mmCIF file of C-alpha atoms in Angstrom:
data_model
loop_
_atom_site.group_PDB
_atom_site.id
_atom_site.type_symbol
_atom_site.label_atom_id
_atom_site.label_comp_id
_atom_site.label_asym_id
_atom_site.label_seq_id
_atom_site.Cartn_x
_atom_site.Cartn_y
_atom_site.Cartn_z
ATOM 1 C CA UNK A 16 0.000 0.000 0.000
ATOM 2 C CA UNK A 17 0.988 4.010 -0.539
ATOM 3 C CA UNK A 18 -0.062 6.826 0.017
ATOM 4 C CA UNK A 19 0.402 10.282 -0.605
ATOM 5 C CA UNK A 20 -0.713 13.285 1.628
ATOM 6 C CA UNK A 21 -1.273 16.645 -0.214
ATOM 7 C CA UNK A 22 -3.209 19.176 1.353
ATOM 8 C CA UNK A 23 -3.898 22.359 -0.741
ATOM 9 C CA UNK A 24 -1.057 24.027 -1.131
ATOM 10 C CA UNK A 25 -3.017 27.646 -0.624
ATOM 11 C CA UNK A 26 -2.053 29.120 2.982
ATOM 12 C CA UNK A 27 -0.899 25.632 3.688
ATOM 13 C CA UNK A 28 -2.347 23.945 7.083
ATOM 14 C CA UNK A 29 -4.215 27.068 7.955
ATOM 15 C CA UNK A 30 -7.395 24.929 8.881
ATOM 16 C CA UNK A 31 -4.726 22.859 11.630
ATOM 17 C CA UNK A 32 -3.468 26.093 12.831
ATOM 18 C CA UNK A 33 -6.930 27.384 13.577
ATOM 19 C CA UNK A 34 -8.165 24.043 15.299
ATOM 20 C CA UNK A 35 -5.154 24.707 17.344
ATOM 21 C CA UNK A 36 -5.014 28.134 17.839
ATOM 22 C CA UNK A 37 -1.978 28.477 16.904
ATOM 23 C CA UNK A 38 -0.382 31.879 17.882
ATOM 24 C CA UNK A 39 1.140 32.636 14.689
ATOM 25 C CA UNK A 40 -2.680 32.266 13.324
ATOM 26 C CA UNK A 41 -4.072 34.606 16.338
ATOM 27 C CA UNK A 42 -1.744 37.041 15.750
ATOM 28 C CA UNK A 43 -2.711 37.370 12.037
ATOM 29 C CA UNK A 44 -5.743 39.341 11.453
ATOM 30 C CA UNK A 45 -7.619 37.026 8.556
ATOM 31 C CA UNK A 46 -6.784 33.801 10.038
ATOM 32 C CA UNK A 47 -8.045 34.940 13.779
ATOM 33 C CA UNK A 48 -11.507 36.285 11.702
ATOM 34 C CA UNK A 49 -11.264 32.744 10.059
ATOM 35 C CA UNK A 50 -10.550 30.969 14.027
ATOM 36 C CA UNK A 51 -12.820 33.229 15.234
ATOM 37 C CA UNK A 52 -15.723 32.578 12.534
ATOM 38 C CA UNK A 53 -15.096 28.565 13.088
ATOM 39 C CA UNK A 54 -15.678 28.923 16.984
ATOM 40 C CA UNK A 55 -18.756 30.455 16.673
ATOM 41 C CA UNK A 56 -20.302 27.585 14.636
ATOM 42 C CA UNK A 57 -19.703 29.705 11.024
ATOM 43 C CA UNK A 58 -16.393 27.798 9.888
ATOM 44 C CA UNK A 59 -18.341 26.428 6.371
ATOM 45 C CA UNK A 60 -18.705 30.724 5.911
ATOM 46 C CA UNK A 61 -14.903 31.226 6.813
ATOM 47 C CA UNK A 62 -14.129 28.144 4.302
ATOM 48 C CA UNK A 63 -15.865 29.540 1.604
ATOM 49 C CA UNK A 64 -14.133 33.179 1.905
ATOM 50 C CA UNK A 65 -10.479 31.276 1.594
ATOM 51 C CA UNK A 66 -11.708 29.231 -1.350
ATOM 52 C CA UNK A 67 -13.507 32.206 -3.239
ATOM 53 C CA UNK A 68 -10.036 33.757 -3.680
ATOM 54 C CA UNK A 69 -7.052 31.187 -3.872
ATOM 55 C CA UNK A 70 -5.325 33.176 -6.559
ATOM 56 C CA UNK A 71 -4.470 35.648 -3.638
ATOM 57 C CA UNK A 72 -2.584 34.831 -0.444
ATOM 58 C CA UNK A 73 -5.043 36.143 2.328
ATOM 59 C CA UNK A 74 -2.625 35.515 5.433
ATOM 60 C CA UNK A 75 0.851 36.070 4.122
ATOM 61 C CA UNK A 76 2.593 34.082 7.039
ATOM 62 C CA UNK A 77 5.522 32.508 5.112
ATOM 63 C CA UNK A 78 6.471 30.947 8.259
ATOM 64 C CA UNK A 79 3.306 29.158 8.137
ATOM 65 C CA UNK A 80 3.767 27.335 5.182
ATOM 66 C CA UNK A 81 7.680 26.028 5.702
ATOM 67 C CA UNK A 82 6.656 24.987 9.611
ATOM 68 C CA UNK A 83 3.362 22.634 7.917
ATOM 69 C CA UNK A 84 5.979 21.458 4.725
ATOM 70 C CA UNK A 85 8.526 20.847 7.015
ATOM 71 C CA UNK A 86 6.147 18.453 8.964
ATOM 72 C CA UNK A 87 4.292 16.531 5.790
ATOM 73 C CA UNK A 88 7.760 15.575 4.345
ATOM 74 C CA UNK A 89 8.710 14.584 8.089
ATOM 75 C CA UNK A 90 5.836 12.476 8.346
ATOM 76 C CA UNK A 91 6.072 10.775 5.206
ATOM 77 C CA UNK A 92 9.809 9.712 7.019
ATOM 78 C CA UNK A 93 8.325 8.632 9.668
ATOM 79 C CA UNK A 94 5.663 6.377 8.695
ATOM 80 C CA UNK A 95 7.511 4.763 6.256
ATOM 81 C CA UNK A 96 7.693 1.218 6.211
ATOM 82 C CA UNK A 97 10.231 -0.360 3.105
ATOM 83 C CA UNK A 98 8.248 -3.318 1.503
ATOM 84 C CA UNK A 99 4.638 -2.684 3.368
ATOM 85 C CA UNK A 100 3.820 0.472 3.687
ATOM 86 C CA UNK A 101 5.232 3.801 1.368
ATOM 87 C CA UNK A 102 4.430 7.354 2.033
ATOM 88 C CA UNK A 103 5.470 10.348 -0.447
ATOM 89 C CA UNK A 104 5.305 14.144 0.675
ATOM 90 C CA UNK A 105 3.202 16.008 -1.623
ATOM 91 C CA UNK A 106 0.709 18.547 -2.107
ATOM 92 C CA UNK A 107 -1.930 19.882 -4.132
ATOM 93 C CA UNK A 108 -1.902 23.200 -6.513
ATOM 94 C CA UNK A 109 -5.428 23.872 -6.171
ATOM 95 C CA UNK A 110 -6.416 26.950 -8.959
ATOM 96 C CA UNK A 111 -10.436 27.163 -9.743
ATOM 97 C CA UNK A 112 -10.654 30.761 -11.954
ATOM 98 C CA UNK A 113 -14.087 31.449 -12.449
ATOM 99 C CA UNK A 114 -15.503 28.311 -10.339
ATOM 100 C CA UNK A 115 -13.432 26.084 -13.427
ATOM 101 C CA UNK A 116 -11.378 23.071 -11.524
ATOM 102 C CA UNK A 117 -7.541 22.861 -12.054
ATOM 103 C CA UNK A 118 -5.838 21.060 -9.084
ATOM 104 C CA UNK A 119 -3.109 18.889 -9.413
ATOM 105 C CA UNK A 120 -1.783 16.682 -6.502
ATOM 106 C CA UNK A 121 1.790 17.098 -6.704
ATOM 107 C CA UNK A 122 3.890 13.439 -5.475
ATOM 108 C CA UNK A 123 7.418 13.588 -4.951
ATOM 109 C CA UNK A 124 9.471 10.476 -5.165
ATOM 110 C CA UNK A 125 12.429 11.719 -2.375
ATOM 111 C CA UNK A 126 12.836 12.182 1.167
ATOM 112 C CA UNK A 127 13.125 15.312 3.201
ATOM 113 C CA UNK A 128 17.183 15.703 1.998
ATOM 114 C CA UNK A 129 15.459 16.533 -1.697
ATOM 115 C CA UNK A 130 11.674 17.836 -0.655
ATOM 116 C CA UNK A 131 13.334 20.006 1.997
ATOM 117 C CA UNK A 132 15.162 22.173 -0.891
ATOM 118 C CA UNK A 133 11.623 23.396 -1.925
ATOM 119 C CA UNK A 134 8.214 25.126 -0.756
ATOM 120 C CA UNK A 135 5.209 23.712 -2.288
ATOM 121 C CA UNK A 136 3.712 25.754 -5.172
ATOM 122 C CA UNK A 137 0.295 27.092 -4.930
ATOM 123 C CA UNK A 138 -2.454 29.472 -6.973
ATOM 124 C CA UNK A 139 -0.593 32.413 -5.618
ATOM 125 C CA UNK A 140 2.258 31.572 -7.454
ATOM 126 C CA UNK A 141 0.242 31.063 -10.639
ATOM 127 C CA UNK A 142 -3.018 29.592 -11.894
ATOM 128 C CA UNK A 143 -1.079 28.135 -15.304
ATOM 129 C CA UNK A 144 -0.224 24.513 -15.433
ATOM 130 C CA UNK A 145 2.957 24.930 -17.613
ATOM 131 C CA UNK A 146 4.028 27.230 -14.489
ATOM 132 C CA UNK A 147 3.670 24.294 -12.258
ATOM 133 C CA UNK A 148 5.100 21.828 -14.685
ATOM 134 C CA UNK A 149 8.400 24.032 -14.887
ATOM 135 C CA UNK A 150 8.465 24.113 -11.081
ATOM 136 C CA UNK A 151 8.748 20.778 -10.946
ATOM 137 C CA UNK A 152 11.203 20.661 -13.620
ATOM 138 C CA UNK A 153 13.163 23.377 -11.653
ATOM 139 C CA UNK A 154 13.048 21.230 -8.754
ATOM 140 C CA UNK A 155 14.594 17.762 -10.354
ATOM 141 C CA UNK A 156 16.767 19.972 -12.217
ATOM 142 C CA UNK A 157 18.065 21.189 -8.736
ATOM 143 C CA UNK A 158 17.848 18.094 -6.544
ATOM 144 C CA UNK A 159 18.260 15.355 -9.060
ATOM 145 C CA UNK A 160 14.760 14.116 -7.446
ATOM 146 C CA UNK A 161 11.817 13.237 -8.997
ATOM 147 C CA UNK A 162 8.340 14.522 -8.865
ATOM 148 C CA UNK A 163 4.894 13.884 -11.009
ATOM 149 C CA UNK A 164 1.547 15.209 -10.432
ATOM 150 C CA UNK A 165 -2.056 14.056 -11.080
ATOM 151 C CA UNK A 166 -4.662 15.802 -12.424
ATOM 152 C CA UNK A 167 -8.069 15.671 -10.757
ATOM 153 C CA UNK A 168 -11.441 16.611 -10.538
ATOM 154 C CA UNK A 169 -11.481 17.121 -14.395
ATOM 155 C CA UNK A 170 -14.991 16.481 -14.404
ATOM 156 C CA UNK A 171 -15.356 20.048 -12.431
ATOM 157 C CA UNK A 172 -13.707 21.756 -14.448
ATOM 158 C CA UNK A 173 -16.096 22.383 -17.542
ATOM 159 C CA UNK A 174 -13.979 21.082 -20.104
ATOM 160 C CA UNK A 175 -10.511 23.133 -19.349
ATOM 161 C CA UNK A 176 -8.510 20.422 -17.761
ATOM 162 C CA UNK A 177 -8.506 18.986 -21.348
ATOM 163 C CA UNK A 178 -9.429 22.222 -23.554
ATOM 164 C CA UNK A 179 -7.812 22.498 -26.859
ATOM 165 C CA UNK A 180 -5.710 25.193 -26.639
ATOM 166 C CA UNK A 181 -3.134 26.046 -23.702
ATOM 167 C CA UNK A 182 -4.713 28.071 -20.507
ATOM 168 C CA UNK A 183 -2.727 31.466 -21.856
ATOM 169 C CA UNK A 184 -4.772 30.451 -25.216
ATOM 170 C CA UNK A 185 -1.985 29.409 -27.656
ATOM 171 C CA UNK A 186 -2.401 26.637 -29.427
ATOM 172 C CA UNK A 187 -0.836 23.183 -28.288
ATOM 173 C CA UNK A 188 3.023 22.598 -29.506
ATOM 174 C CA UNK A 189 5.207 19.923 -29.421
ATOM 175 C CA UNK A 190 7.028 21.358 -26.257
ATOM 176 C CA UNK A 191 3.621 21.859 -24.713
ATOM 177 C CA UNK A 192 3.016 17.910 -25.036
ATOM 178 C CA UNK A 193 5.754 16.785 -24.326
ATOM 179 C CA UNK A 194 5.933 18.859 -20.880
ATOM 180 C CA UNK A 195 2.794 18.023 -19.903
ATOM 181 C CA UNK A 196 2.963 13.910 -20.753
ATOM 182 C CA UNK A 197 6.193 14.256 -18.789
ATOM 183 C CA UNK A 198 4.988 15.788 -15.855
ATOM 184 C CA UNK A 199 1.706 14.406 -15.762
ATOM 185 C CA UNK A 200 1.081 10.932 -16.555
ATOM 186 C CA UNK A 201 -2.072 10.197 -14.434
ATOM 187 C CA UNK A 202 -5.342 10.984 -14.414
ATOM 188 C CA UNK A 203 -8.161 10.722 -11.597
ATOM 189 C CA UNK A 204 -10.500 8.109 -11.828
ATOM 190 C CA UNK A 205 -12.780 8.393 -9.351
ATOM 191 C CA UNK A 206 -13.189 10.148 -5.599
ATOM 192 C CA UNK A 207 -16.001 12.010 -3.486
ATOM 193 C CA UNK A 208 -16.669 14.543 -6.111
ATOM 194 C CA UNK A 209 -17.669 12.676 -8.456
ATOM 195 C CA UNK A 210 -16.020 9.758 -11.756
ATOM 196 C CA UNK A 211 -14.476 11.093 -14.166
ATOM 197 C CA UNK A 212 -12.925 8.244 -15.735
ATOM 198 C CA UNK A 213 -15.317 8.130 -18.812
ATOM 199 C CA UNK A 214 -18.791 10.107 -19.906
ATOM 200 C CA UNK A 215 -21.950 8.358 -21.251
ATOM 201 C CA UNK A 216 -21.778 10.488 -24.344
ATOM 202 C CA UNK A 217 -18.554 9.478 -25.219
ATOM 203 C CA UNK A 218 -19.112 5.394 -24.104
ATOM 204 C CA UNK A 219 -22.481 5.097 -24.879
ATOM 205 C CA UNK A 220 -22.448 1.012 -24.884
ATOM 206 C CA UNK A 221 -20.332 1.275 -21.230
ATOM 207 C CA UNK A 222 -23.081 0.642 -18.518
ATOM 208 C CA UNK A 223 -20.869 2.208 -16.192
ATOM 209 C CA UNK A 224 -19.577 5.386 -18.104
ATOM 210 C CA UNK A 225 -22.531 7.688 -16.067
ATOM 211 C CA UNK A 226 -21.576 5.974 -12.431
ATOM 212 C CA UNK A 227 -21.176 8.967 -10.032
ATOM 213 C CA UNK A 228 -21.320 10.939 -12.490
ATOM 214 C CA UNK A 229 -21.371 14.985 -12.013
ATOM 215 C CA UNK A 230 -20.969 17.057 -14.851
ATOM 216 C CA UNK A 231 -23.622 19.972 -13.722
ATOM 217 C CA UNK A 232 -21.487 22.956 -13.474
ATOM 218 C CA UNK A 233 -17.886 23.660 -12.097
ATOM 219 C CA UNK A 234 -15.881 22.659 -8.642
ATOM 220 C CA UNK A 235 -17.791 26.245 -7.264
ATOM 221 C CA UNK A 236 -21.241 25.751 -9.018
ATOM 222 C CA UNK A 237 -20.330 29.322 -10.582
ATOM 223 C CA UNK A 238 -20.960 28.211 -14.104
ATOM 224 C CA UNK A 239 -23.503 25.450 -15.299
ATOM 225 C CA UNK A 240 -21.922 23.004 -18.055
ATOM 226 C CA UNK A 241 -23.041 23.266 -22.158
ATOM 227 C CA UNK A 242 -23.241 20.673 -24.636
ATOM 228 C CA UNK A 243 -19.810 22.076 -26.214
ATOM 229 C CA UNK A 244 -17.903 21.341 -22.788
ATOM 230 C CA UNK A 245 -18.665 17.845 -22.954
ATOM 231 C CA UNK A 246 -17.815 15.141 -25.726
ATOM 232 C CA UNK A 247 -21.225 15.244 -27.778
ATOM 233 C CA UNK A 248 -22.773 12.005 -29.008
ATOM 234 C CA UNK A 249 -22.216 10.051 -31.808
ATOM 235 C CA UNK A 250 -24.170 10.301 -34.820
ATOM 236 C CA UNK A 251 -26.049 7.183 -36.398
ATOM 237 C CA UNK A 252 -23.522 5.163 -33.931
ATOM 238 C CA UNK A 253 -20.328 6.742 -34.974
ATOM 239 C CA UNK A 254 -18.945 8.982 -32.098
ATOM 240 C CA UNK A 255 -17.860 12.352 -33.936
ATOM 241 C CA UNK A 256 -14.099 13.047 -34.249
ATOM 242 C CA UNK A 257 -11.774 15.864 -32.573
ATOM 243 C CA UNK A 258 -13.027 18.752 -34.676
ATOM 244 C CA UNK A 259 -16.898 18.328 -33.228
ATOM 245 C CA UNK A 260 -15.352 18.576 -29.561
ATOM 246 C CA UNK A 261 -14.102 22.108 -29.024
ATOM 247 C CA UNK A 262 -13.908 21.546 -25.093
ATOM 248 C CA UNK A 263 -13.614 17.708 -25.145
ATOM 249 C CA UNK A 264 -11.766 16.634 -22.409
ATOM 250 C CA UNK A 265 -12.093 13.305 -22.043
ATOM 251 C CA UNK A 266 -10.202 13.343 -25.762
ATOM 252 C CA UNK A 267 -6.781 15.533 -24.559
ATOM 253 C CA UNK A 268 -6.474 13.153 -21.986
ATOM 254 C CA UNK A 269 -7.311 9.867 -24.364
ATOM 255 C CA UNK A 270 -4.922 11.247 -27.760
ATOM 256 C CA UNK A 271 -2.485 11.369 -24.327
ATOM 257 C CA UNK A 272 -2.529 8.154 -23.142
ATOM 258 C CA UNK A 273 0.183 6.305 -24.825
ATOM 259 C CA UNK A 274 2.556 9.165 -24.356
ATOM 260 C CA UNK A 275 1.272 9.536 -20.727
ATOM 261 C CA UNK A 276 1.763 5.608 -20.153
ATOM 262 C CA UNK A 277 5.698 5.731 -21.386
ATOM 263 C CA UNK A 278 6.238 8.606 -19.204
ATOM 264 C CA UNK A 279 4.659 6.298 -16.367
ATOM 265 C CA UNK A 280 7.213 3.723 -17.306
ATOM 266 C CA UNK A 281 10.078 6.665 -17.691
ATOM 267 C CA UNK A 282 9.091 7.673 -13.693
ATOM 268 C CA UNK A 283 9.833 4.262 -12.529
ATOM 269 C CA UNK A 284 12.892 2.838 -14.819
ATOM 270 C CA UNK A 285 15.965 0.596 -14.699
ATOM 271 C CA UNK A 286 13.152 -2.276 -15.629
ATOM 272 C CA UNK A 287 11.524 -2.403 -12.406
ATOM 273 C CA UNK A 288 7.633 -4.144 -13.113
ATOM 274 C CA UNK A 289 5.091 -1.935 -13.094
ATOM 275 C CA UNK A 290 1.174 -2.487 -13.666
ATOM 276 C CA UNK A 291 -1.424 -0.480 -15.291
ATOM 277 C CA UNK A 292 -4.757 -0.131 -16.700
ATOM 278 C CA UNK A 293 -6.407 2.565 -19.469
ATOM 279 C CA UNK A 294 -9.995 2.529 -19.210
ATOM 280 C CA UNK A 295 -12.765 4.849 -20.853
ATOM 281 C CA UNK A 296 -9.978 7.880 -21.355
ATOM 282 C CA UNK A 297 -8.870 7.245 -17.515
ATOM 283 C CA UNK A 298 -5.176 6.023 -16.864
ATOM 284 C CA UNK A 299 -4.878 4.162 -13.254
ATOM 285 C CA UNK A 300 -1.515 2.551 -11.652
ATOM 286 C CA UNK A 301 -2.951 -0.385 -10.430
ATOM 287 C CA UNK A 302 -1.386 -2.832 -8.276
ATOM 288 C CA UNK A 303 2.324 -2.741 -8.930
ATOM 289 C CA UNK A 304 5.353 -3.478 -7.124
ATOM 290 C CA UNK A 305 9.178 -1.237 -7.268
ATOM 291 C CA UNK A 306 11.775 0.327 -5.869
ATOM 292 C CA UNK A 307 11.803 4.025 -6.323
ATOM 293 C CA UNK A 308 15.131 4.859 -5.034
ATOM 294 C CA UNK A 309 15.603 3.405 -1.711
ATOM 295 C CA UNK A 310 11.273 2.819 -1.756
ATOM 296 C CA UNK A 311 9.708 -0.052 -2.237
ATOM 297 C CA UNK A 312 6.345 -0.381 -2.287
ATOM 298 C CA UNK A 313 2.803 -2.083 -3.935
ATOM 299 C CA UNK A 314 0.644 0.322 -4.367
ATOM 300 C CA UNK A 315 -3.155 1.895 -5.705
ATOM 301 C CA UNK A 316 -4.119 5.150 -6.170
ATOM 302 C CA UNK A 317 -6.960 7.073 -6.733
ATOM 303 C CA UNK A 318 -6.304 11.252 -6.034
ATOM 304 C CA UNK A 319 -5.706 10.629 -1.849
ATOM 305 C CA UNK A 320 -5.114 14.404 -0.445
ATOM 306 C CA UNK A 321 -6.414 16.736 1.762
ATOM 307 C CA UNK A 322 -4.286 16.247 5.246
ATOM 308 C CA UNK A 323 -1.037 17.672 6.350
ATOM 309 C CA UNK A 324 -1.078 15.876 9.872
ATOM 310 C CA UNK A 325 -0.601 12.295 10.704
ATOM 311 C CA UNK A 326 -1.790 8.894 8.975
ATOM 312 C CA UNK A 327 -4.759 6.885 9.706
ATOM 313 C CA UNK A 328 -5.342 3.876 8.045
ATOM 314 C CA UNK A 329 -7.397 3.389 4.827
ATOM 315 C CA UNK A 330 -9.594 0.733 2.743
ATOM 316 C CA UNK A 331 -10.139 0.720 -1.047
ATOM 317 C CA UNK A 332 -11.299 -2.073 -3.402
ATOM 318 C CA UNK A 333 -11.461 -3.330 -6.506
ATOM 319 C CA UNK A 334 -14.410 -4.079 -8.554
ATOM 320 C CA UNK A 335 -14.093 -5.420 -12.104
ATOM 321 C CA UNK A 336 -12.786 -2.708 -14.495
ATOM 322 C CA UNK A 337 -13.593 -0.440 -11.662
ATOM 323 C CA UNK A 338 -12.037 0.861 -8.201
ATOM 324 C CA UNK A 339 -14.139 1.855 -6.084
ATOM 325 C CA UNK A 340 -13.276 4.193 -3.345
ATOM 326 C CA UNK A 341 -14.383 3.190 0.175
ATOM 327 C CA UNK A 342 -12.339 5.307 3.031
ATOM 328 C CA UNK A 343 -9.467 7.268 3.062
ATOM 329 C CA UNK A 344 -9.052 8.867 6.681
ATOM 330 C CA UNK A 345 -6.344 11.779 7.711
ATOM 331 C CA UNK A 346 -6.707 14.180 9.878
#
């Protein structure tokens, strides 16, 4: 088993400093409004003015941030068990402009000697995905460590996760793909927030393509979804090609795939056996066994996140084709 734990990256392990109240977070002026809010039974209210605005760093307490890293790459140390149990720092970049879904979760492969060197990197820092993907390129450049991040929630984000053109609105170059298929090689399946493995419109004849499915609007409700964010239906049984799918994206991540699976492969070389599964557009590691570095471990993973203190344990299963997600607990 493996996990990673990646809370947002935004004002990171604010909501643990107000539980505590934490001095540093009573001596800033938003987060004691925000501890202040929570204790008098209105914490959903103080959670939705921090996600509203995650482009813009509302507490500004670097010291914050580098205390909370500091602890998620010391915990992933600590509970690490070669052979049974494997734990990777990470985080998530969490950018939702306009309501649309973006976040990443953000795995690194090294211990604290190599995650140490860094901060994570957040929606303050930008809201573009090539921005993250250089960080991360900055970061292996600098360590000689490795890092990969997985794109989630894609089913929130009315069709940009996989749009057509890049996020500045350029369109896509060769540099562009082969960034991204480097730096991202998986793809949610499934979690709380709904599947986004595959669409009914897209696998009409797969009696599981609509399972939890929740396409309504974006991650914030903000905007409701069209017919051109979605893959359309085929017509007289033949599913319509690229050109008919200006926000498609289920496709980006599908015309991906291959490249996306030998970057998978590239992440854990020197012939180590790996295990994976492409299903309905969705890429999943499933099941496989390696040493990365000086970890080994067998591992599943479907988008776990959200927690920057210690482990609890965890169940998932798997169901045919399908893994379904039963309890992931962190607190």
């Amino acid at each position: 088993d493996w996990i990673v734990v990646a809370d947002h990256a935004e004002n990171l392990g604010v909501a643990d400093y107000i539980r505590r109240s934490d001095p540093v977070c009573i001596a800033n002026e938003t987060c004691k409004r925000w501890h202040d809010m929570n204790r008098a039974g209105k914490g959903y209210e103080a959670f939705l003015e921090f996600a509203r605005d995650v482009t813009t760093d509302q507490i500004k307490e670097p010291i914050m941030i580098e205390t909370v890293w500091s602890q998620v790459t010391a915990n992933a140390d600590k509970y690490y068990e070669p052979g049974v149990f494997s734990t990777f720092a990470g985080f998530e970049w969490s950018p939702h402009l306009n309501g649309d879904n973006m976040h990443r979760v953000v795995i690194f492969r090294d211990g604290p000697d190599r995650t140490g060197q860094v901060l994570p990197y957040s929606a303050h820092n930008s809201i573009d995905p090539e921005d993250l993907w250089n960080y991360m390129a900055d970061y292996e450049a600098k360590t000689s460590g490795r890092v990969l991040t997985l794109a989630h929630n894609g089913n929130l984000s009315n069709g940009k996760m996989f749009d057509t053109k890049t996020w500045t609105g350029k369109s896509f170059t060769k540099d562009y793909a082969e960034l991204r298929s480097r730096y991202e090689p998986l793809y949610e399946v499934t979690q709380i927030k709904g599947d986004g493995e595959a669409h009914a419109s897209l696998s009409p004849d797969d009696e599981f393509a609509d399972f939890e499915k929740m396409d309504l609007g974006n991650i914030m409700g903000f905007v409701p979804k069209t017919p051109e964010m979605l893959p359309k239906g085929g017509v007289d049984g033949r599913p319509h090609g690229p050109a008919h799918h200006p926000r498609g994206q289920f496709l980006w991540q599908g015309a991906l795939r291959r490249a996306q699976s030998r970057s998978l492969r590239a992440f854990h070389h020197q012939g180590r056996e790996t295990g994976a599964v492409a299903h309905g557009g969705g890429f999943l590691r499933l099941g496989a066994r390696r040493r990365l570095g000086t970890r080994e471990h067998a591992g599943i993973h479907l988008g776990c996140h959200e927690a920057a203190g210690g482990l609890r344990n965890h169940g998932l299963s798997h169901h045919g084709s399908r893994v379904w997600r039963l309890g992931l607990h962190s607190r």
